[in-house]
Short mmCIF file of C-alpha atoms in Angstrom, two decimals:
data_model
loop_
_atom_site.label_atom_id
_atom_site.label_comp_id
_atom_site.label_asym_id
_atom_site.label_seq_id
_atom_site.Cartn_x
_atom_site.Cartn_y
_atom_site.Cartn_z
CA MET A 1 73.38 -57.30 13.16
CA ASN A 2 75.37 -58.24 16.04
CA ALA A 3 76.96 -61.60 15.73
CA ALA A 4 80.05 -63.67 16.20
CA ASN A 5 81.31 -63.98 12.41
CA SER A 6 79.75 -63.26 8.99
CA GLN A 7 78.16 -66.90 8.67
CA GLU A 8 75.90 -66.19 12.14
CA ALA A 9 75.26 -63.05 10.75
CA TYR A 10 73.85 -64.28 7.36
CA ARG A 11 71.99 -67.06 9.13
CA GLN A 12 70.23 -64.42 11.30
CA PHE A 13 68.76 -62.45 8.56
CA GLU A 14 67.57 -65.88 7.01
CA SER A 15 65.65 -66.49 10.11
CA GLN A 16 64.15 -63.23 9.90
CA GLY A 17 62.75 -64.14 6.43
CA PHE A 18 65.12 -62.26 3.92
CA THR A 19 66.15 -63.81 0.99
CA GLU A 20 68.42 -61.28 -0.82
CA ILE A 21 71.43 -60.87 1.52
CA VAL A 22 74.52 -59.45 0.70
CA LEU A 23 77.68 -59.59 3.00
CA HIS A 24 79.67 -56.34 2.37
CA THR A 25 82.24 -56.82 5.37
CA ASP A 26 84.36 -59.69 6.07
CA ASP A 27 84.92 -60.99 9.32
CA ALA A 28 88.55 -59.37 9.55
CA ALA A 29 87.15 -55.91 8.84
CA ALA A 30 84.37 -56.27 10.77
CA SER A 31 86.67 -57.16 14.00
CA ALA A 32 89.29 -54.49 13.47
CA SER A 33 86.99 -51.51 12.80
CA ILE A 34 89.25 -48.17 12.11
CA THR A 35 88.68 -44.52 12.68
CA VAL A 36 88.64 -43.03 9.22
CA LEU A 37 87.04 -39.63 9.96
CA GLU A 38 88.11 -37.24 12.43
CA ASP A 39 84.70 -35.55 12.13
CA GLY A 40 81.38 -37.19 11.21
CA THR A 41 80.64 -40.89 10.46
CA ILE A 42 79.99 -43.03 7.28
CA THR A 43 77.07 -45.21 7.15
CA PRO A 44 77.74 -48.84 6.00
CA ARG A 45 75.94 -48.13 2.64
CA GLU A 46 78.03 -45.04 1.92
CA ALA A 47 81.29 -47.16 2.87
CA VAL A 48 80.24 -49.52 -0.09
CA ASN A 49 79.31 -46.97 -2.51
CA LEU A 50 82.80 -45.11 -1.59
CA ARG A 51 84.80 -48.50 -2.79
CA GLY A 52 86.69 -48.08 -5.95
CA LYS A 53 85.86 -44.40 -6.04
CA SER A 54 88.49 -41.77 -6.86
CA HIS A 55 90.23 -39.96 -4.47
CA PHE A 56 88.39 -36.60 -5.57
CA LYS A 57 85.18 -38.28 -5.06
CA VAL A 58 85.85 -39.50 -2.17
CA THR A 59 87.07 -35.82 -0.68
CA TRP A 60 84.18 -34.27 -2.60
CA PHE A 61 82.11 -36.84 -0.51
CA LEU A 62 83.37 -36.30 2.92
CA LEU A 63 83.87 -32.53 2.38
CA ASN A 64 80.04 -32.44 1.58
CA LYS A 65 79.01 -34.34 4.55
CA LEU A 66 80.86 -32.45 7.07
CA LEU A 67 79.69 -29.35 5.40
CA TRP A 68 75.84 -30.55 5.62
CA LYS A 69 76.52 -31.33 9.31
CA HIS A 70 77.80 -28.15 10.33
CA TRP A 71 75.78 -25.70 8.44
CA TRP A 72 73.84 -24.61 11.40
CA LYS A 73 77.08 -23.49 12.90
CA PHE A 74 77.66 -21.15 10.04
CA GLY A 75 73.99 -20.16 9.96
CA LEU A 76 73.94 -19.55 13.71
CA PHE A 77 77.31 -17.49 13.27
CA LEU A 78 75.88 -15.21 10.72
CA ALA A 79 72.84 -14.65 12.84
CA VAL A 80 74.81 -13.68 15.83
CA LEU A 81 76.51 -11.16 13.72
CA CYS A 82 73.26 -9.62 11.82
CA LEU A 83 72.11 -8.81 15.71
CA ILE A 84 75.09 -7.04 16.75
CA VAL A 85 76.02 -4.95 13.42
CA PRO A 86 74.04 -1.93 12.14
CA ASN A 87 71.25 -2.80 9.89
CA GLU A 88 72.93 -0.91 7.10
CA LYS A 89 76.26 -3.27 7.22
CA ARG A 90 74.18 -6.69 7.22
CA ILE A 91 74.18 -7.46 3.96
CA THR A 92 77.62 -6.72 3.52
CA VAL A 93 78.14 -9.16 6.48
CA ILE A 94 76.28 -11.86 5.10
CA VAL A 95 78.25 -11.65 1.83
CA LEU A 96 81.26 -11.63 3.63
CA GLY A 97 80.15 -14.40 5.72
CA VAL A 98 79.42 -16.58 2.40
CA VAL A 99 82.70 -15.40 0.50
CA VAL A 100 84.59 -16.84 3.83
CA ALA A 101 82.86 -19.95 3.50
CA VAL A 102 83.14 -20.90 0.22
CA CYS A 103 86.94 -20.33 0.18
CA ASN A 104 87.47 -22.12 3.23
CA TYR A 105 85.36 -24.74 1.58
CA ALA A 106 87.75 -24.70 -1.88
CA PHE A 107 90.93 -24.51 0.21
CA LEU A 108 89.98 -27.86 1.85
CA LEU A 109 89.26 -29.54 -1.32
CA PHE A 110 92.36 -28.43 -3.12
CA LYS A 111 94.36 -29.20 0.04
CA SER A 112 92.84 -32.59 0.24
CA LEU A 113 93.53 -33.21 -3.54
CA LEU A 114 97.21 -31.74 -3.76
CA PHE A 115 98.38 -33.16 -0.44
CA PRO A 116 96.35 -36.28 0.34
CA GLN A 117 98.87 -37.48 2.85
CA SER A 118 97.85 -34.85 5.21
CA GLU A 119 94.35 -36.17 5.66
CA LEU A 120 93.89 -38.94 8.04
CA THR A 121 92.61 -41.55 5.84
CA GLY A 122 95.77 -40.35 3.44
CA ARG A 123 98.28 -41.16 6.23
CA TYR A 124 96.72 -44.37 7.29
CA ASN A 125 96.86 -45.39 3.90
CA GLU A 126 100.62 -44.34 3.31
CA LEU A 127 101.26 -46.35 6.81
CA ILE A 128 99.92 -49.55 5.01
CA ASP A 129 101.41 -48.63 1.77
CA SER A 130 104.95 -48.49 3.40
CA PHE A 131 104.39 -51.83 5.12
CA TYR A 132 103.67 -53.65 1.66
CA TRP A 133 107.07 -52.10 0.43
CA ALA A 134 109.12 -52.88 3.17
CA LYS A 135 109.76 -49.21 4.12
CA TRP A 136 109.91 -49.92 7.70
CA ASP A 137 111.13 -46.90 9.09
CA ASN A 138 108.29 -45.17 7.46
CA VAL A 139 105.85 -47.63 9.09
CA LEU A 140 107.43 -47.19 12.48
CA ASN A 141 107.10 -43.40 12.06
CA GLY A 142 103.74 -43.41 10.69
CA ALA A 143 102.07 -45.41 13.69
CA ASP A 144 103.39 -43.28 16.13
CA ALA A 145 102.11 -40.34 14.27
CA LEU A 146 98.82 -42.05 14.24
CA ARG A 147 98.08 -42.89 17.66
CA GLY A 148 94.76 -41.82 19.08
CA LYS A 149 93.50 -41.64 15.45
CA VAL A 150 93.70 -45.24 14.33
CA GLU A 151 92.91 -48.22 16.53
CA ASP A 152 95.82 -49.40 18.55
CA PHE A 153 95.82 -53.00 17.69
CA GLU A 154 95.83 -52.02 14.10
CA LEU A 155 98.82 -49.71 14.57
CA ASP A 156 100.97 -52.29 16.70
CA SER A 157 100.34 -54.77 14.29
CA TYR A 158 102.02 -53.04 11.79
CA LYS A 159 104.59 -51.51 13.93
CA ALA A 160 105.24 -55.20 15.44
CA GLY A 161 105.83 -56.01 11.34
CA ALA A 162 108.02 -53.17 10.43
CA LEU A 163 110.27 -54.41 13.67
CA ALA A 164 110.36 -57.69 12.65
CA GLY A 165 111.28 -56.44 9.13
CA LEU A 166 114.31 -54.56 10.75
CA GLY A 167 115.29 -57.87 12.48
CA ARG A 168 114.35 -56.89 15.70
CA LEU A 169 111.87 -59.86 16.40
CA GLU A 170 111.82 -59.97 20.48
CA GLU A 171 110.55 -56.26 20.32
CA GLY A 172 107.97 -56.83 17.75
CA LEU A 173 106.46 -60.05 19.13
CA ALA A 174 106.61 -57.96 22.57
CA ILE A 175 103.94 -55.96 21.03
CA LEU A 176 101.80 -58.39 19.87
CA LYS A 177 101.83 -60.64 22.92
CA HIS A 178 100.44 -57.99 24.77
CA TRP A 179 97.35 -58.69 22.83
CA GLU A 180 96.60 -62.04 23.60
CA ASP A 181 94.43 -61.60 26.77
CA SER A 182 92.47 -58.90 25.26
CA ASP A 183 88.78 -59.32 24.62
CA ASP A 184 88.42 -57.12 21.66
CA VAL A 185 90.62 -59.24 19.26
CA PRO A 186 89.85 -62.71 18.72
CA GLN A 187 92.25 -65.29 18.56
CA TRP A 188 91.94 -66.20 15.00
CA LEU A 189 92.90 -62.26 14.04
CA LEU A 190 95.88 -62.05 16.51
CA LEU A 191 97.26 -64.92 14.81
CA THR A 192 96.72 -63.87 11.36
CA ARG A 193 98.58 -60.22 12.24
CA LEU A 194 101.22 -62.46 13.44
CA SER A 195 101.38 -64.55 10.09
CA ASN A 196 101.83 -61.17 8.64
CA PHE A 197 104.64 -60.54 11.19
CA TYR A 198 106.39 -63.45 10.12
CA ASN A 199 106.02 -62.72 6.51
CA ALA A 200 107.48 -58.99 7.36
CA ALA A 201 110.88 -61.19 9.02
CA CYS A 202 111.04 -63.32 5.84
CA MET A 203 110.04 -66.52 7.92
CA PRO A 204 107.26 -68.01 5.58
CA ASP A 205 107.09 -71.16 7.41
CA GLU A 206 106.32 -69.91 10.73
CA ALA A 207 103.72 -67.55 9.07
CA LEU A 208 102.30 -70.89 7.72
CA LYS A 209 101.85 -72.14 11.08
CA CYS A 210 99.85 -69.11 12.27
CA LEU A 211 97.47 -69.15 9.60
CA ALA A 212 96.96 -72.83 10.55
CA GLN A 213 96.40 -71.98 13.66
CA ALA A 214 94.13 -69.55 12.88
CA TYR A 215 91.71 -71.82 10.84
CA GLU A 216 91.87 -73.98 13.70
CA ALA A 217 90.75 -71.42 15.93
CA GLU A 218 87.91 -70.25 13.63
CA PRO A 219 86.85 -72.92 11.15
CA GLU A 220 83.87 -71.05 10.35
CA ASN A 221 85.51 -68.20 8.95
CA PRO A 222 85.76 -67.92 5.22
CA THR A 223 88.47 -65.24 5.49
CA GLY A 224 90.92 -67.52 7.42
CA ILE A 225 90.01 -70.80 5.28
CA ILE A 226 90.82 -68.78 2.06
CA ASN A 227 94.46 -67.48 3.64
CA TYR A 228 95.09 -70.73 4.54
CA SER A 229 94.42 -72.26 1.35
CA ILE A 230 96.60 -70.01 -0.51
CA ALA A 231 99.37 -69.80 1.87
CA LEU A 232 99.53 -73.81 1.69
CA SER A 233 99.41 -73.45 -2.18
CA ARG A 234 102.42 -70.62 -2.13
CA ALA A 235 104.55 -73.21 0.05
CA GLY A 236 103.68 -76.24 -2.19
CA GLN A 237 102.04 -77.85 0.84
CA GLN A 238 99.28 -80.06 0.93
CA THR A 239 97.64 -79.71 -2.16
CA GLN A 240 94.86 -81.73 -1.13
CA LEU A 241 93.90 -79.68 1.57
CA ALA A 242 94.02 -76.45 -0.16
CA GLY A 243 91.58 -77.82 -2.61
CA GLN A 244 89.32 -78.70 0.06
CA LEU A 245 89.56 -75.51 1.67
CA ILE A 246 88.53 -74.02 -1.42
CA GLN A 247 85.41 -76.08 -1.44
CA SER A 248 84.81 -75.24 2.03
CA ALA A 249 84.52 -71.62 1.47
CA GLU A 250 82.59 -71.80 -1.59
CA ARG A 251 79.61 -73.43 0.53
CA MET A 252 79.51 -70.69 2.63
CA HIS A 253 78.13 -67.22 2.63
CA LEU A 254 80.76 -64.86 1.55
CA SER A 255 80.90 -61.21 1.53
CA GLU A 256 82.11 -59.53 -1.65
CA SER A 257 85.94 -58.73 -0.52
CA VAL A 258 86.36 -62.20 0.68
CA ALA A 259 84.54 -63.79 -2.89
CA MET A 260 87.13 -61.76 -4.77
CA LEU A 261 89.74 -63.64 -3.47
CA LEU A 262 88.81 -66.95 -4.69
CA PRO A 263 90.19 -66.43 -8.25
CA MET A 264 93.85 -66.25 -6.70
CA ALA A 265 93.29 -69.33 -4.39
CA LYS A 266 91.99 -71.15 -7.22
CA GLY A 267 94.68 -69.92 -9.56
CA LEU A 268 97.26 -70.91 -6.77
CA TRP A 269 95.70 -74.59 -6.38
CA LEU A 270 95.39 -75.18 -10.23
CA THR A 271 99.06 -74.45 -10.73
CA ASN A 272 100.26 -76.97 -8.24
CA THR A 273 97.83 -79.37 -9.70
CA GLY A 274 99.27 -79.07 -13.36
CA SER A 275 96.22 -77.24 -14.42
CA ALA A 276 98.12 -74.27 -15.75
CA ASP A 277 96.07 -73.09 -18.55
CA LEU A 278 92.82 -72.97 -15.86
CA ALA A 279 95.01 -71.33 -13.57
CA VAL A 280 95.76 -68.17 -15.87
CA HIS A 281 92.12 -67.95 -16.56
CA GLU A 282 91.61 -67.25 -13.03
CA PHE A 283 94.41 -65.16 -12.29
CA VAL A 284 93.39 -62.81 -15.11
CA ARG A 285 89.68 -63.08 -13.66
CA PHE A 286 91.45 -61.84 -10.05
CA ARG A 287 92.86 -59.23 -11.57
CA GLU A 288 90.17 -57.72 -13.82
CA THR A 289 88.16 -57.45 -10.63
CA MET A 290 90.86 -56.27 -8.64
CA GLN A 291 92.82 -53.66 -10.45
CA PRO A 292 90.38 -50.63 -10.65
CA LEU A 293 89.96 -51.16 -6.93
CA ALA A 294 93.82 -51.35 -6.22
CA LYS A 295 94.27 -47.80 -7.15
CA SER A 296 92.99 -46.54 -3.70
CA ASN A 297 93.89 -49.67 -1.62
CA PRO A 298 97.38 -50.60 -0.42
CA LEU A 299 96.52 -54.38 0.23
CA LEU A 300 94.68 -54.63 -2.93
CA SER A 301 97.44 -53.28 -5.10
CA LEU A 302 99.85 -55.88 -2.99
CA LEU A 303 97.55 -58.56 -3.82
CA VAL A 304 97.69 -57.42 -7.68
CA ASP A 305 101.29 -57.66 -7.90
CA LEU A 306 101.34 -61.04 -6.30
CA ASN A 307 98.64 -62.17 -8.55
CA GLN A 308 100.96 -60.98 -11.51
CA ALA A 309 103.58 -62.85 -10.15
CA HIS A 310 101.63 -66.25 -10.03
CA LEU A 311 100.22 -65.54 -13.14
CA ALA A 312 103.68 -65.40 -14.90
CA VAL A 313 104.68 -68.55 -13.16
CA ALA A 314 101.76 -70.30 -14.71
CA LEU A 315 102.50 -69.07 -17.72
CA LEU A 316 106.02 -70.56 -17.42
CA GLN A 317 104.28 -73.99 -16.83
CA LEU A 318 102.59 -73.41 -20.53
CA GLY A 319 106.03 -72.47 -21.93
CA ASP A 320 104.85 -68.79 -22.69
CA ARG A 321 108.10 -67.21 -21.60
CA GLU A 322 107.54 -64.01 -23.57
CA ARG A 323 103.90 -63.47 -21.85
CA ALA A 324 105.22 -64.69 -18.54
CA ALA A 325 107.80 -61.92 -18.57
CA ARG A 326 105.38 -59.28 -19.22
CA GLU A 327 103.19 -59.92 -17.00
CA ALA A 328 105.79 -60.59 -14.21
CA LYS A 329 107.53 -57.15 -14.81
CA PRO A 330 105.45 -54.60 -12.91
CA ALA A 331 105.29 -57.24 -9.77
CA LEU A 332 109.29 -57.57 -9.47
CA PRO A 333 110.16 -54.57 -7.59
CA ARG A 334 107.46 -55.52 -5.04
CA LEU A 335 108.93 -59.15 -4.53
CA ARG A 336 112.37 -57.53 -4.34
CA ALA A 337 111.44 -55.04 -1.84
CA LEU A 338 109.82 -57.91 0.29
CA LYS A 339 112.25 -60.41 -0.49
CA ARG A 340 109.82 -63.21 -1.72
CA THR A 341 112.38 -65.37 -2.44
CA ARG A 342 110.58 -68.38 -3.04
CA LEU A 343 108.27 -66.61 -5.78
CA LEU A 344 111.44 -64.90 -7.37
CA GLU A 345 113.33 -68.17 -7.55
CA LYS A 346 110.31 -69.70 -9.50
CA LEU A 347 110.55 -66.55 -12.09
CA THR A 348 114.16 -66.62 -12.64
CA ASP A 349 114.18 -67.12 -16.09
CA VAL A 350 112.18 -63.86 -16.79
CA ALA A 351 113.22 -61.88 -13.65
CA ASP A 352 116.31 -60.29 -15.36
#
């Protein structure tokens, strides 16, 4: 479906008479397509089915897909061999060919399982993971190594953020400004990546301004709405507006991934409105949904850690210091790596 955004896509399906419509992709993912296969393609249905699968299951699927796509080449190779070798040796050639094919298949499978970082998807995930652990030098090296295999805008976004984390703001900004006049990158998406840039530079106020501008540029984008609400609540600003944004998002048709963010947004807003008991429920709901998926997704892993920290803050409001310390513990290394000082200050009592 060709549409300006997810809401328009939903309305177009409705106009065609569909009544059961599920949005599997949010606006951000649709606008920033990423090449994840060096050979072969994954259909949208397959991409949905692969979500949350273990590395072994994903690898098994990809290898079988590639094998199915190229089986005819192997058959053609054997046929040619059979034509050029004597009759008495054909059976031997076929057997040897099958053995070589099976050994090659097994080698690719074990190589992918033992050294996932050598695969394109593994290296890309390693880049994202390094970014969300503030390993800036690794990000710079990884981005350059993936040129030509991952979209340039994606790599430039991470490279600019890494430069910001290293204090080289002008260099990073110059990279992002290169995309200002690009027809391939929506303004709201560029502003969202610019907010990530300022977060990497430990400039949360500037990051919040970018998300506000992204919302103004595309007010019908539920991803931007929820991101803006979360940022407002984290900053402790405009609590009423943060709540209104959540209500606005709830009235929209949300993709599965965006809908998963709502409990965190609600939890933050409820914490700021003095309803910490209800906030705890939302944070726990978010964790139960996201934690199984976070094992193979660096961004979701970051969100799970941040959610744990916010859960601990809500528990401190309720006076449950012991549980707050327990919930905050797995998130503290991440907060320290990213220098999330505002959140760490709220957890001072349990951050020892």
